[in-house]
Amino acid sequence: MEPISHNSTALNNTTTIIAATAEYVKAKLSGEGSGHDWFHVERVWKNAVRIGATENADMFVVELAALLHDIADWKFAGGDESAGPRAAREWLERVHVDEQTIAHVCEIIRDISFKGAGVTTSMKTKEGMIVQDADRLDALGAIGIARAFAYGGHKGSELYNPQVKPELHASFDDYKKSRGNTINHFYEKLLLLRDRMNTPTARRIAEERHAFMETFLQQFFKEWKGAE
Ligand code: ADP
Ligand code: NI
């Protein structure tokens, strides 16, 4: 009988842990109605794997962070930013992931969120950059538009109000408190993301999605003014 090499055990183990994590997150986020549902996570996971394919990164960390990044978002945890990393750590300890990986995944989840136009959010590691790009790509394009209005509806925001000007938030606190309308969110965040991508692959994918949002906004304002 062949001895089981250390590598094949590790491979098996990481594959099993990723599959179990996907099941756990799926059960927890299925049916969520504000755009942070399991399908969002699944898209981020796939995009992270795609972006990671051309980067020299620890894909175990990338996949775990992509899967767990929205497990307990501050937006739904009463503004508590430590809820996400805490929930992720609890799960990863339960499936016996090593401490170094847990710390890295939790750091990514802590740093990943957009915190306002004027706030620099730099990821500390390649793995973090990949997951942040994958998450941000899902805020762009047709899906990004759908998610923005889903989230706006969930919060009770207006679609648009020409009397309220977009604000480029200088601090995370201002951004968190913001009660703007959903069209303003495009100017406060979504249109800024293309130029803030960390990796060349994500920058390329972002181009088309960015252009699509600009077309959408042009059409929106044309219709807003009234039919010609
Ligand atoms: P992240 O934390 O990944 O930077 P968020 O969780 O803040 O992103 O946003 C998730 C989705 O909800 C995105 O598609 C984003 O555009 C949308 N969203 C967040 N805040 C608002 C808002 N104030 N109005 C409309 N959509 C929003
Ligand atoms: Ni997300």
CSV table of C-alpha atoms and ligand atoms in Angstrom, one decimal:
chain,number,residue,atom,x,y,z
A,1,MET,CA,0.0,0.0,0.0
A,2,GLU,CA,1.2,3.5,-0.9
A,3,PRO,CA,2.0,5.7,2.1
A,4,ILE,CA,-0.2,8.7,2.2
A,5,SER,CA,2.1,11.6,1.5
A,6,HIS,CA,1.8,14.7,3.6
A,7,ASN,CA,0.8,16.7,0.5
A,8,SER,CA,-2.1,14.5,-0.5
A,9,THR,CA,-3.4,14.6,3.1
A,10,ALA,CA,-3.2,18.3,3.1
A,11,LEU,CA,-4.8,18.6,-0.3
A,12,ASN,CA,-7.7,16.4,0.8
A,13,ASN,CA,-8.1,18.2,3.9
A,14,THR,CA,-8.2,21.7,2.3
A,15,THR,CA,-10.7,20.5,-0.3
A,16,THR,CA,-12.9,19.1,2.4
A,17,ILE,CA,-12.7,22.2,4.5
A,18,ILE,CA,-13.6,24.4,1.5
A,19,ALA,CA,-16.6,22.2,0.6
A,20,ALA,CA,-17.8,22.2,4.2
A,21,THR,CA,-17.3,26.0,4.4
A,22,ALA,CA,-19.3,26.5,1.2
A,23,GLU,CA,-22.2,24.4,2.7
A,24,TYR,CA,-22.1,26.3,6.0
A,25,VAL,CA,-22.3,29.7,4.2
A,26,LYS,CA,-24.9,28.5,1.8
A,27,ALA,CA,-27.1,27.4,4.6
A,28,LYS,CA,-26.6,30.7,6.4
A,29,LEU,CA,-27.1,33.2,3.6
A,30,SER,CA,-29.5,31.5,1.3
A,31,GLY,CA,-32.6,33.6,0.6
A,32,GLU,CA,-31.0,36.8,2.0
A,33,GLY,CA,-32.7,39.7,0.3
A,34,SER,CA,-30.4,42.7,0.2
A,35,GLY,CA,-27.8,41.4,-2.3
A,36,HIS,CA,-25.5,39.7,0.3
A,37,ASP,CA,-27.0,36.2,-0.4
A,38,TRP,CA,-25.3,32.9,-1.1
A,39,PHE,CA,-25.3,33.6,-4.9
A,40,HIS,CA,-23.3,36.8,-4.3
A,41,VAL,CA,-20.8,34.8,-2.2
A,42,GLU,CA,-20.7,32.1,-4.9
A,43,ARG,CA,-19.9,34.7,-7.6
A,44,VAL,CA,-17.2,36.2,-5.4
A,45,TRP,CA,-15.7,32.8,-4.7
A,46,LYS,CA,-15.6,32.0,-8.5
A,47,ASN,CA,-14.2,35.4,-9.4
A,48,ALA,CA,-11.6,35.1,-6.7
A,49,VAL,CA,-10.4,31.7,-8.1
A,50,ARG,CA,-10.3,33.2,-11.6
A,51,ILE,CA,-8.3,36.3,-10.5
A,52,GLY,CA,-6.1,34.1,-8.3
A,53,ALA,CA,-5.2,31.9,-11.2
A,54,THR,CA,-2.8,34.5,-12.6
A,55,GLU,CA,-1.4,35.5,-9.2
A,56,ASN,CA,1.0,33.7,-7.0
A,57,ALA,CA,-1.3,33.3,-4.0
A,58,ASP,CA,-2.3,31.0,-1.2
A,59,MET,CA,-5.6,29.8,-2.7
A,60,PHE,CA,-6.7,28.1,0.5
A,61,VAL,CA,-6.8,31.6,2.2
A,62,VAL,CA,-8.3,33.2,-0.9
A,63,GLU,CA,-11.2,30.6,-1.1
A,64,LEU,CA,-11.9,30.7,2.6
A,65,ALA,CA,-11.9,34.5,2.8
A,66,ALA,CA,-14.2,34.8,-0.3
A,67,LEU,CA,-16.6,32.3,1.2
A,68,LEU,CA,-16.7,33.9,4.6
A,69,HIS,CA,-16.4,37.6,3.8
A,70,ASP,CA,-20.1,38.4,4.2
A,71,ILE,CA,-20.9,35.9,7.0
A,72,ALA,CA,-21.7,38.7,9.5
A,73,ASP,CA,-21.4,42.1,7.7
A,74,TRP,CA,-21.3,45.2,10.0
A,75,LYS,CA,-24.3,46.6,8.0
A,76,PHE,CA,-26.4,43.8,9.5
A,77,ALA,CA,-24.7,43.4,12.8
A,78,GLY,CA,-25.8,46.8,14.2
A,79,GLY,CA,-22.7,48.5,12.8
A,80,ASP,CA,-20.3,46.1,14.6
A,81,GLU,CA,-17.3,45.7,12.4
A,82,SER,CA,-15.8,42.9,14.5
A,83,ALA,CA,-18.8,40.6,14.0
A,84,GLY,CA,-17.6,39.2,10.6
A,85,PRO,CA,-14.0,38.3,11.7
A,86,ARG,CA,-15.4,36.8,14.9
A,87,ALA,CA,-18.0,34.6,13.2
A,88,ALA,CA,-15.4,33.5,10.6
A,89,ARG,CA,-12.9,32.6,13.4
A,90,GLU,CA,-15.5,30.5,15.2
A,91,TRP,CA,-16.3,28.5,12.1
A,92,LEU,CA,-12.6,28.0,11.1
A,93,GLU,CA,-11.7,26.8,14.6
A,94,ARG,CA,-14.6,24.4,14.5
A,95,VAL,CA,-13.1,22.8,11.3
A,96,HIS,CA,-9.6,22.9,12.7
A,97,VAL,CA,-7.9,25.3,10.3
A,98,ASP,CA,-4.4,26.3,11.4
A,99,GLU,CA,-4.1,29.5,13.4
A,100,GLN,CA,-2.0,31.3,10.8
A,101,THR,CA,-4.6,30.8,8.1
A,102,ILE,CA,-7.4,31.8,10.5
A,103,ALA,CA,-5.6,35.1,11.4
A,104,HIS,CA,-5.0,35.9,7.7
A,105,VAL,CA,-8.6,35.1,6.7
A,106,CYS,CA,-10.0,37.3,9.5
A,107,GLU,CA,-7.7,40.1,8.7
A,108,ILE,CA,-9.0,40.1,5.1
A,109,ILE,CA,-12.6,40.1,6.2
A,110,ARG,CA,-11.9,43.0,8.6
A,111,ASP,CA,-10.2,45.1,5.8
A,112,ILE,CA,-12.3,44.2,2.8
A,113,SER,CA,-15.2,46.7,3.0
A,114,PHE,CA,-15.4,49.9,1.2
A,115,LYS,CA,-15.4,52.6,3.8
A,116,GLY,CA,-16.1,55.9,1.9
A,117,ALA,CA,-14.7,57.6,-1.2
A,118,GLY,CA,-12.1,59.5,0.8
A,119,VAL,CA,-10.9,56.6,2.9
A,120,THR,CA,-8.0,54.5,1.7
A,121,THR,CA,-8.6,50.8,2.2
A,122,SER,CA,-5.4,49.0,1.3
A,123,MET,CA,-5.3,45.3,1.6
A,124,LYS,CA,-2.1,44.0,3.3
A,125,THR,CA,-1.6,40.8,1.3
A,126,LYS,CA,-2.0,39.5,-2.3
A,127,GLU,CA,-4.7,37.2,-1.0
A,128,GLY,CA,-6.6,40.1,0.4
A,129,MET,CA,-6.3,42.1,-2.8
A,130,ILE,CA,-7.7,39.2,-4.8
A,131,VAL,CA,-10.8,38.7,-2.6
A,132,GLN,CA,-11.4,42.5,-2.4
A,133,ASP,CA,-11.3,42.7,-6.2
A,134,ALA,CA,-13.7,39.8,-6.6
A,135,ASP,CA,-16.1,41.3,-4.1
A,136,ARG,CA,-15.9,44.7,-5.8
A,137,LEU,CA,-16.5,43.2,-9.2
A,138,ASP,CA,-19.9,42.0,-8.0
A,139,ALA,CA,-20.8,45.6,-7.1
A,140,LEU,CA,-20.3,46.6,-10.8
A,141,GLY,CA,-22.2,46.1,-14.0
A,142,ALA,CA,-25.7,44.7,-14.4
A,143,ILE,CA,-25.5,42.7,-11.2
A,144,GLY,CA,-24.0,45.7,-9.4
A,145,ILE,CA,-27.0,47.8,-10.5
A,146,ALA,CA,-29.4,45.1,-9.4
A,147,ARG,CA,-27.7,44.8,-6.0
A,148,ALA,CA,-27.6,48.5,-5.4
A,149,PHE,CA,-31.3,48.8,-5.8
A,150,ALA,CA,-31.9,45.7,-3.8
A,151,TYR,CA,-29.9,47.1,-1.0
A,152,GLY,CA,-31.4,50.6,-1.3
A,153,GLY,CA,-34.9,49.0,-1.2
A,154,HIS,CA,-33.9,47.0,1.9
A,155,LYS,CA,-32.8,50.2,3.6
A,156,GLY,CA,-35.8,52.2,2.4
A,157,SER,CA,-33.7,54.6,0.3
A,158,GLU,CA,-35.2,56.7,-2.5
A,159,LEU,CA,-34.3,55.6,-6.0
A,160,TYR,CA,-33.1,59.2,-6.7
A,161,ASN,CA,-33.6,62.7,-5.4
A,162,PRO,CA,-32.1,65.5,-7.4
A,163,GLN,CA,-32.1,67.7,-4.4
A,164,VAL,CA,-29.7,65.5,-2.5
A,165,LYS,CA,-26.1,65.8,-3.8
A,166,PRO,CA,-23.7,62.9,-3.7
A,167,GLU,CA,-21.1,63.1,-0.9
A,168,LEU,CA,-17.6,61.9,-1.1
A,169,HIS,CA,-17.3,60.6,2.5
A,170,ALA,CA,-14.1,61.4,4.2
A,171,SER,CA,-14.5,58.9,7.1
A,172,PHE,CA,-16.0,55.5,7.6
A,173,ASP,CA,-18.3,56.9,10.2
A,174,ASP,CA,-19.8,59.4,7.7
A,175,TYR,CA,-20.1,56.7,5.1
A,176,LYS,CA,-21.9,54.4,7.6
A,177,LYS,CA,-24.3,57.1,8.6
A,178,SER,CA,-25.1,58.2,5.1
A,179,ARG,CA,-28.8,58.0,4.1
A,180,GLY,CA,-28.4,59.0,0.5
A,181,ASN,CA,-30.4,57.7,-2.4
A,182,THR,CA,-29.4,54.8,-4.6
A,183,ILE,CA,-28.4,56.8,-7.7
A,184,ASN,CA,-26.0,58.8,-5.5
A,185,HIS,CA,-24.4,55.5,-4.4
A,186,PHE,CA,-23.1,55.2,-7.9
A,187,TYR,CA,-21.1,58.4,-7.5
A,188,GLU,CA,-20.2,57.8,-3.9
A,189,LYS,CA,-18.8,54.3,-4.5
A,190,LEU,CA,-19.6,52.2,-7.6
A,191,LEU,CA,-18.0,54.5,-10.3
A,192,LEU,CA,-14.9,54.8,-8.1
A,193,LEU,CA,-14.2,51.1,-7.9
A,194,ARG,CA,-12.7,50.5,-11.4
A,195,ASP,CA,-9.7,52.7,-10.7
A,196,ARG,CA,-9.3,51.1,-7.3
A,197,MET,CA,-8.9,47.5,-8.4
A,198,ASN,CA,-5.7,45.8,-7.1
A,199,THR,CA,-5.0,43.2,-9.9
A,200,PRO,CA,-4.8,43.6,-13.7
A,201,THR,CA,-7.3,40.8,-14.2
A,202,ALA,CA,-10.0,42.6,-12.1
A,203,ARG,CA,-9.1,45.9,-13.7
A,204,ARG,CA,-9.8,44.4,-17.1
A,205,ILE,CA,-13.1,42.8,-16.1
A,206,ALA,CA,-14.1,46.1,-14.4
A,207,GLU,CA,-13.9,48.1,-17.7
A,208,GLU,CA,-16.9,46.6,-19.3
A,209,ARG,CA,-19.0,46.7,-16.1
A,210,HIS,CA,-18.1,50.3,-15.5
A,211,ALA,CA,-19.1,51.3,-19.1
A,212,PHE,CA,-22.4,49.5,-18.6
A,213,MET,CA,-23.2,51.5,-15.5
A,214,GLU,CA,-22.4,54.7,-17.3
A,215,THR,CA,-24.8,53.7,-20.1
A,216,PHE,CA,-27.4,52.8,-17.4
A,217,LEU,CA,-27.1,56.2,-15.7
A,218,GLN,CA,-27.3,58.1,-19.0
A,219,GLN,CA,-30.6,56.3,-19.8
A,220,PHE,CA,-31.9,56.8,-16.3
A,221,PHE,CA,-31.4,60.6,-16.5
A,222,LYS,CA,-32.8,60.7,-19.9
A,223,GLU,CA,-36.0,59.0,-18.7
A,224,TRP,CA,-36.0,61.1,-15.6
A,225,LYS,CA,-36.3,64.3,-17.6
A,226,GLY,CA,-39.2,62.9,-19.5
A,227,ALA,CA,-39.9,61.2,-22.8
A,228,GLU,CA,-38.8,63.0,-25.9
B,1,ADP,P1,-18.4,45.9,0.4
B,1,ADP,O1,-18.6,45.8,1.9
B,1,ADP,O2,-18.1,44.7,-0.3
B,1,ADP,O3,-17.5,47.0,-0.1
B,1,ADP,P2,-21.1,46.4,0.6
B,1,ADP,O4,-21.3,45.2,1.4
B,1,ADP,O5,-21.0,47.7,1.2
B,1,ADP,O6,-19.8,46.2,-0.2
B,1,ADP,O7,-22.1,46.5,-0.5
B,1,ADP,C1,-22.7,45.3,-1.0
B,1,ADP,C2,-23.7,45.7,-2.1
B,1,ADP,O8,-24.7,46.7,-1.6
B,1,ADP,C3,-23.0,46.4,-3.2
B,1,ADP,O9,-23.5,46.0,-4.4
B,1,ADP,C4,-23.2,47.9,-2.9
B,1,ADP,O10,-23.2,48.7,-4.0
B,1,ADP,C5,-24.6,47.9,-2.3
B,1,ADP,N1,-24.7,49.0,-1.3
B,1,ADP,C6,-24.0,49.3,-0.3
B,1,ADP,N2,-24.4,50.5,0.3
B,1,ADP,C7,-25.3,50.9,-0.5
B,1,ADP,C8,-26.2,52.1,-0.5
B,1,ADP,N3,-26.1,53.0,0.5
B,1,ADP,N4,-27.1,52.2,-1.5
B,1,ADP,C9,-27.2,51.3,-2.4
B,1,ADP,N5,-26.5,50.2,-2.5
B,1,ADP,C10,-25.6,50.0,-1.5
B,2,NI,NI,-19.7,40.9,-0.5
